[in-house]
PDB file of C-alpha atoms in Angstrom:
ATOM      1  CA  UNK M   1      -3.378  43.269-248.791  1.00  0.00           C
ATOM      2  CA  UNK M   2      -4.135  46.796-247.611  1.00  0.00           C
ATOM      3  CA  UNK M   3      -2.612  48.299-250.774  1.00  0.00           C
ATOM      4  CA  UNK M   4      -4.728  45.964-252.913  1.00  0.00           C
ATOM      5  CA  UNK M   5      -7.865  47.078-251.093  1.00  0.00           C
ATOM      6  CA  UNK M   6      -6.947  50.758-251.521  1.00  0.00           C
ATOM      7  CA  UNK M   7      -6.290  50.222-255.217  1.00  0.00           C
ATOM      8  CA  UNK M   8      -9.574  48.344-255.651  1.00  0.00           C
ATOM      9  CA  UNK M   9     -11.529  51.098-253.896  1.00  0.00           C
ATOM     10  CA  UNK M  10      -9.874  53.719-256.086  1.00  0.00           C
ATOM     11  CA  UNK M  11     -10.751  51.727-259.221  1.00  0.00           C
ATOM     12  CA  UNK M  12     -14.380  51.421-258.140  1.00  0.00           C
ATOM     13  CA  UNK M  13     -14.458  55.134-257.323  1.00  0.00           C
ATOM     14  CA  UNK M  14     -13.177  55.876-260.823  1.00  0.00           C
ATOM     15  CA  UNK M  15     -15.923  53.684-262.290  1.00  0.00           C
ATOM     16  CA  UNK M  16     -18.500  55.628-260.295  1.00  0.00           C
ATOM     17  CA  UNK M  17     -17.048  58.897-261.567  1.00  0.00           C
ATOM     18  CA  UNK M  18     -17.360  57.622-265.143  1.00  0.00           C
ATOM     19  CA  UNK M  19     -20.878  56.359-264.396  1.00  0.00           C
ATOM     20  CA  UNK M  20     -19.834  52.782-265.214  1.00  0.00           C
ATOM     21  CA  UNK M  21     -20.277  51.203-261.778  1.00  0.00           C
ATOM     22  CA  UNK M  22     -23.186  48.772-261.673  1.00  0.00           C
ATOM     23  CA  UNK M  23     -22.949  47.806-258.019  1.00  0.00           C
ATOM     24  CA  UNK M  24     -24.666  49.256-254.969  1.00  0.00           C
ATOM     25  CA  UNK M  25     -23.241  52.723-254.388  1.00  0.00           C
ATOM     26  CA  UNK M  26     -24.493  52.805-250.804  1.00  0.00           C
ATOM     27  CA  UNK M  27     -22.656  49.599-249.922  1.00  0.00           C
ATOM     28  CA  UNK M  28     -19.508  50.908-251.580  1.00  0.00           C
ATOM     29  CA  UNK M  29     -19.779  54.101-249.537  1.00  0.00           C
ATOM     30  CA  UNK M  30     -20.258  52.050-246.357  1.00  0.00           C
ATOM     31  CA  UNK M  31     -16.970  50.303-247.104  1.00  0.00           C
ATOM     32  CA  UNK M  32     -15.172  53.549-247.908  1.00  0.00           C
ATOM     33  CA  UNK M  33     -16.473  55.093-244.689  1.00  0.00           C
ATOM     34  CA  UNK M  34     -15.104  52.170-242.686  1.00  0.00           C
ATOM     35  CA  UNK M  35     -11.708  52.595-244.319  1.00  0.00           C
ATOM     36  CA  UNK M  36     -11.671  56.324-245.014  1.00  0.00           C
ATOM     37  CA  UNK M  37      -8.304  56.891-243.368  1.00  0.00           C
ATOM     38  CA  UNK M  38      -6.715  54.536-245.903  1.00  0.00           C
ATOM     39  CA  UNK M  39      -8.678  55.807-248.913  1.00  0.00           C
ATOM     40  CA  UNK M  40      -7.569  58.464-251.351  1.00  0.00           C
ATOM     41  CA  UNK M  41      -8.654  62.019-250.717  1.00  0.00           C
ATOM     42  CA  UNK M  42     -10.769  61.999-253.874  1.00  0.00           C
ATOM     43  CA  UNK M  43     -12.560  58.815-252.795  1.00  0.00           C
ATOM     44  CA  UNK M  44     -13.424  60.388-249.425  1.00  0.00           C
ATOM     45  CA  UNK M  45     -14.625  63.564-251.137  1.00  0.00           C
ATOM     46  CA  UNK M  46     -16.958  61.486-253.307  1.00  0.00           C
ATOM     47  CA  UNK M  47     -18.193  59.698-250.167  1.00  0.00           C
ATOM     48  CA  UNK M  48     -18.972  63.000-248.459  1.00  0.00           C
ATOM     49  CA  UNK M  49     -20.818  64.282-251.523  1.00  0.00           C
ATOM     50  CA  UNK M  50     -22.881  61.090-251.720  1.00  0.00           C
ATOM     51  CA  UNK M  51     -23.712  61.122-247.998  1.00  0.00           C
ATOM     52  CA  UNK M  52     -24.761  64.770-248.146  1.00  0.00           C
ATOM     53  CA  UNK M  53     -26.954  64.158-251.171  1.00  0.00           C
ATOM     54  CA  UNK M  54     -28.620  61.140-249.550  1.00  0.00           C
ATOM     55  CA  UNK M  55     -28.962  62.210-245.906  1.00  0.00           C
ATOM     56  CA  UNK M  56     -28.596  65.940-245.311  1.00  0.00           C
ATOM     57  CA  UNK M  57     -32.006  67.453-245.956  1.00  0.00           C
ATOM     58  CA  UNK M  58     -35.017  68.265-243.792  1.00  0.00           C
ATOM     59  CA  UNK M  59     -37.086  65.392-245.207  1.00  0.00           C
ATOM     60  CA  UNK M  60     -34.682  62.905-243.577  1.00  0.00           C
ATOM     61  CA  UNK M  61     -35.230  62.103-239.930  1.00  0.00           C
ATOM     62  CA  UNK M  62     -32.323  63.204-237.704  1.00  0.00           C
ATOM     63  CA  UNK M  63     -30.620  64.961-240.595  1.00  0.00           C
ATOM     64  CA  UNK M  64     -28.921  67.548-238.380  1.00  0.00           C
ATOM     65  CA  UNK M  65     -27.546  64.821-236.126  1.00  0.00           C
ATOM     66  CA  UNK M  66     -26.237  63.070-239.228  1.00  0.00           C
ATOM     67  CA  UNK M  67     -24.644  66.328-240.330  1.00  0.00           C
ATOM     68  CA  UNK M  68     -22.893  66.677-236.976  1.00  0.00           C
ATOM     69  CA  UNK M  69     -21.606  63.108-237.333  1.00  0.00           C
ATOM     70  CA  UNK M  70     -20.150  63.958-240.745  1.00  0.00           C
ATOM     71  CA  UNK M  71     -18.613  67.141-239.354  1.00  0.00           C
ATOM     72  CA  UNK M  72     -17.026  65.297-236.464  1.00  0.00           C
ATOM     73  CA  UNK M  73     -15.513  62.589-238.645  1.00  0.00           C
ATOM     74  CA  UNK M  74     -14.531  64.574-241.718  1.00  0.00           C
ATOM     75  CA  UNK M  75     -13.814  68.000-240.231  1.00  0.00           C
ATOM     76  CA  UNK M  76     -12.736  67.629-236.617  1.00  0.00           C
ATOM     77  CA  UNK M  77     -10.931  64.298-236.931  1.00  0.00           C
ATOM     78  CA  UNK M  78      -9.720  64.547-240.543  1.00  0.00           C
ATOM     79  CA  UNK M  79      -6.234  65.832-241.337  1.00  0.00           C
ATOM     80  CA  UNK M  80      -6.434  66.150-245.130  1.00  0.00           C
ATOM     81  CA  UNK M  81      -7.114  69.752-246.041  1.00  0.00           C
ATOM     82  CA  UNK M  82      -8.904  68.902-249.294  1.00  0.00           C
ATOM     83  CA  UNK M  83     -11.426  66.718-247.460  1.00  0.00           C
ATOM     84  CA  UNK M  84     -12.048  69.350-244.811  1.00  0.00           C
ATOM     85  CA  UNK M  85     -12.460  72.169-247.345  1.00  0.00           C
ATOM     86  CA  UNK M  86     -14.861  70.054-249.423  1.00  0.00           C
ATOM     87  CA  UNK M  87     -16.940  69.300-246.348  1.00  0.00           C
ATOM     88  CA  UNK M  88     -17.106  73.010-245.553  1.00  0.00           C
ATOM     89  CA  UNK M  89     -18.289  73.724-249.103  1.00  0.00           C
ATOM     90  CA  UNK M  90     -21.004  71.071-248.755  1.00  0.00           C
ATOM     91  CA  UNK M  91     -21.968  72.533-245.371  1.00  0.00           C
ATOM     92  CA  UNK M  92     -22.214  76.014-246.857  1.00  0.00           C
ATOM     93  CA  UNK M  93     -24.510  74.792-249.613  1.00  0.00           C
ATOM     94  CA  UNK M  94     -26.714  72.937-247.131  1.00  0.00           C
ATOM     95  CA  UNK M  95     -26.939  75.890-244.769  1.00  0.00           C
ATOM     96  CA  UNK M  96     -28.003  78.174-247.620  1.00  0.00           C
ATOM     97  CA  UNK M  97     -30.681  75.694-248.682  1.00  0.00           C
ATOM     98  CA  UNK M  98     -32.029  74.589-245.323  1.00  0.00           C
ATOM     99  CA  UNK M  99     -31.400  77.353-242.801  1.00  0.00           C
ATOM    100  CA  UNK M 100     -35.040  78.391-242.904  1.00  0.00           C
ATOM    101  CA  UNK M 101     -36.118  74.886-241.830  1.00  0.00           C
ATOM    102  CA  UNK M 102     -34.163  74.722-238.579  1.00  0.00           C
ATOM    103  CA  UNK M 103     -32.204  77.937-238.134  1.00  0.00           C
ATOM    104  CA  UNK M 104     -31.570  77.775-234.380  1.00  0.00           C
ATOM    105  CA  UNK M 105     -30.633  74.112-234.424  1.00  0.00           C
ATOM    106  CA  UNK M 106     -28.264  74.497-237.385  1.00  0.00           C
ATOM    107  CA  UNK M 107     -26.566  77.508-235.843  1.00  0.00           C
ATOM    108  CA  UNK M 108     -26.086  75.997-232.383  1.00  0.00           C
ATOM    109  CA  UNK M 109     -25.489  72.330-233.217  1.00  0.00           C
ATOM    110  CA  UNK M 110     -23.391  72.779-236.329  1.00  0.00           C
ATOM    111  CA  UNK M 111     -22.093  76.276-237.036  1.00  0.00           C
ATOM    112  CA  UNK M 112     -21.087  77.325-233.523  1.00  0.00           C
ATOM    113  CA  UNK M 113     -20.053  73.828-232.453  1.00  0.00           C
ATOM    114  CA  UNK M 114     -17.678  73.243-235.361  1.00  0.00           C
ATOM    115  CA  UNK M 115     -16.766  76.705-236.586  1.00  0.00           C
ATOM    116  CA  UNK M 116     -16.885  78.682-233.358  1.00  0.00           C
ATOM    117  CA  UNK M 117     -13.127  78.489-232.835  1.00  0.00           C
ATOM    118  CA  UNK M 118     -11.805  79.240-236.296  1.00  0.00           C
ATOM    119  CA  UNK M 119      -9.200  81.552-234.774  1.00  0.00           C
ATOM    120  CA  UNK M 120      -7.383  78.446-233.515  1.00  0.00           C
ATOM    121  CA  UNK M 121      -7.482  76.713-236.931  1.00  0.00           C
ATOM    122  CA  UNK M 122      -3.909  76.276-238.149  1.00  0.00           C
ATOM    123  CA  UNK M 123      -4.574  75.697-241.845  1.00  0.00           C
ATOM    124  CA  UNK M 124      -5.190  78.883-243.796  1.00  0.00           C
ATOM    125  CA  UNK M 125      -7.176  77.078-246.505  1.00  0.00           C
ATOM    126  CA  UNK M 126      -9.643  75.736-243.953  1.00  0.00           C
ATOM    127  CA  UNK M 127      -9.792  79.031-242.084  1.00  0.00           C
TER     128      UNK M 127
END
């Protein structure tokens, strides 16, 4: 059953990529987030992109807390290098856009918290 679910999620993700999915993208992402460890790397990367686009901006309440949640799940706890590198790219883009809105909070709650120990990072691509 688990393989069928993974295959179905990958098929839906492909439909989204081709802009042919007519369902609720948010609900699909909720499901992917619940099962992200079993999902393909590409599916998780699309989830991260969607979540960033929807929730990581100053106009959203608690957006920095949401960002730290994403960083914990998809940077600290994630093992797939591609997912971690993509999250770092999304973080970089967000920091460039929104640093002026909450500079101190972004630096202390995100940058230092998650990237303060890069010397101990074992993967060169992430480092």
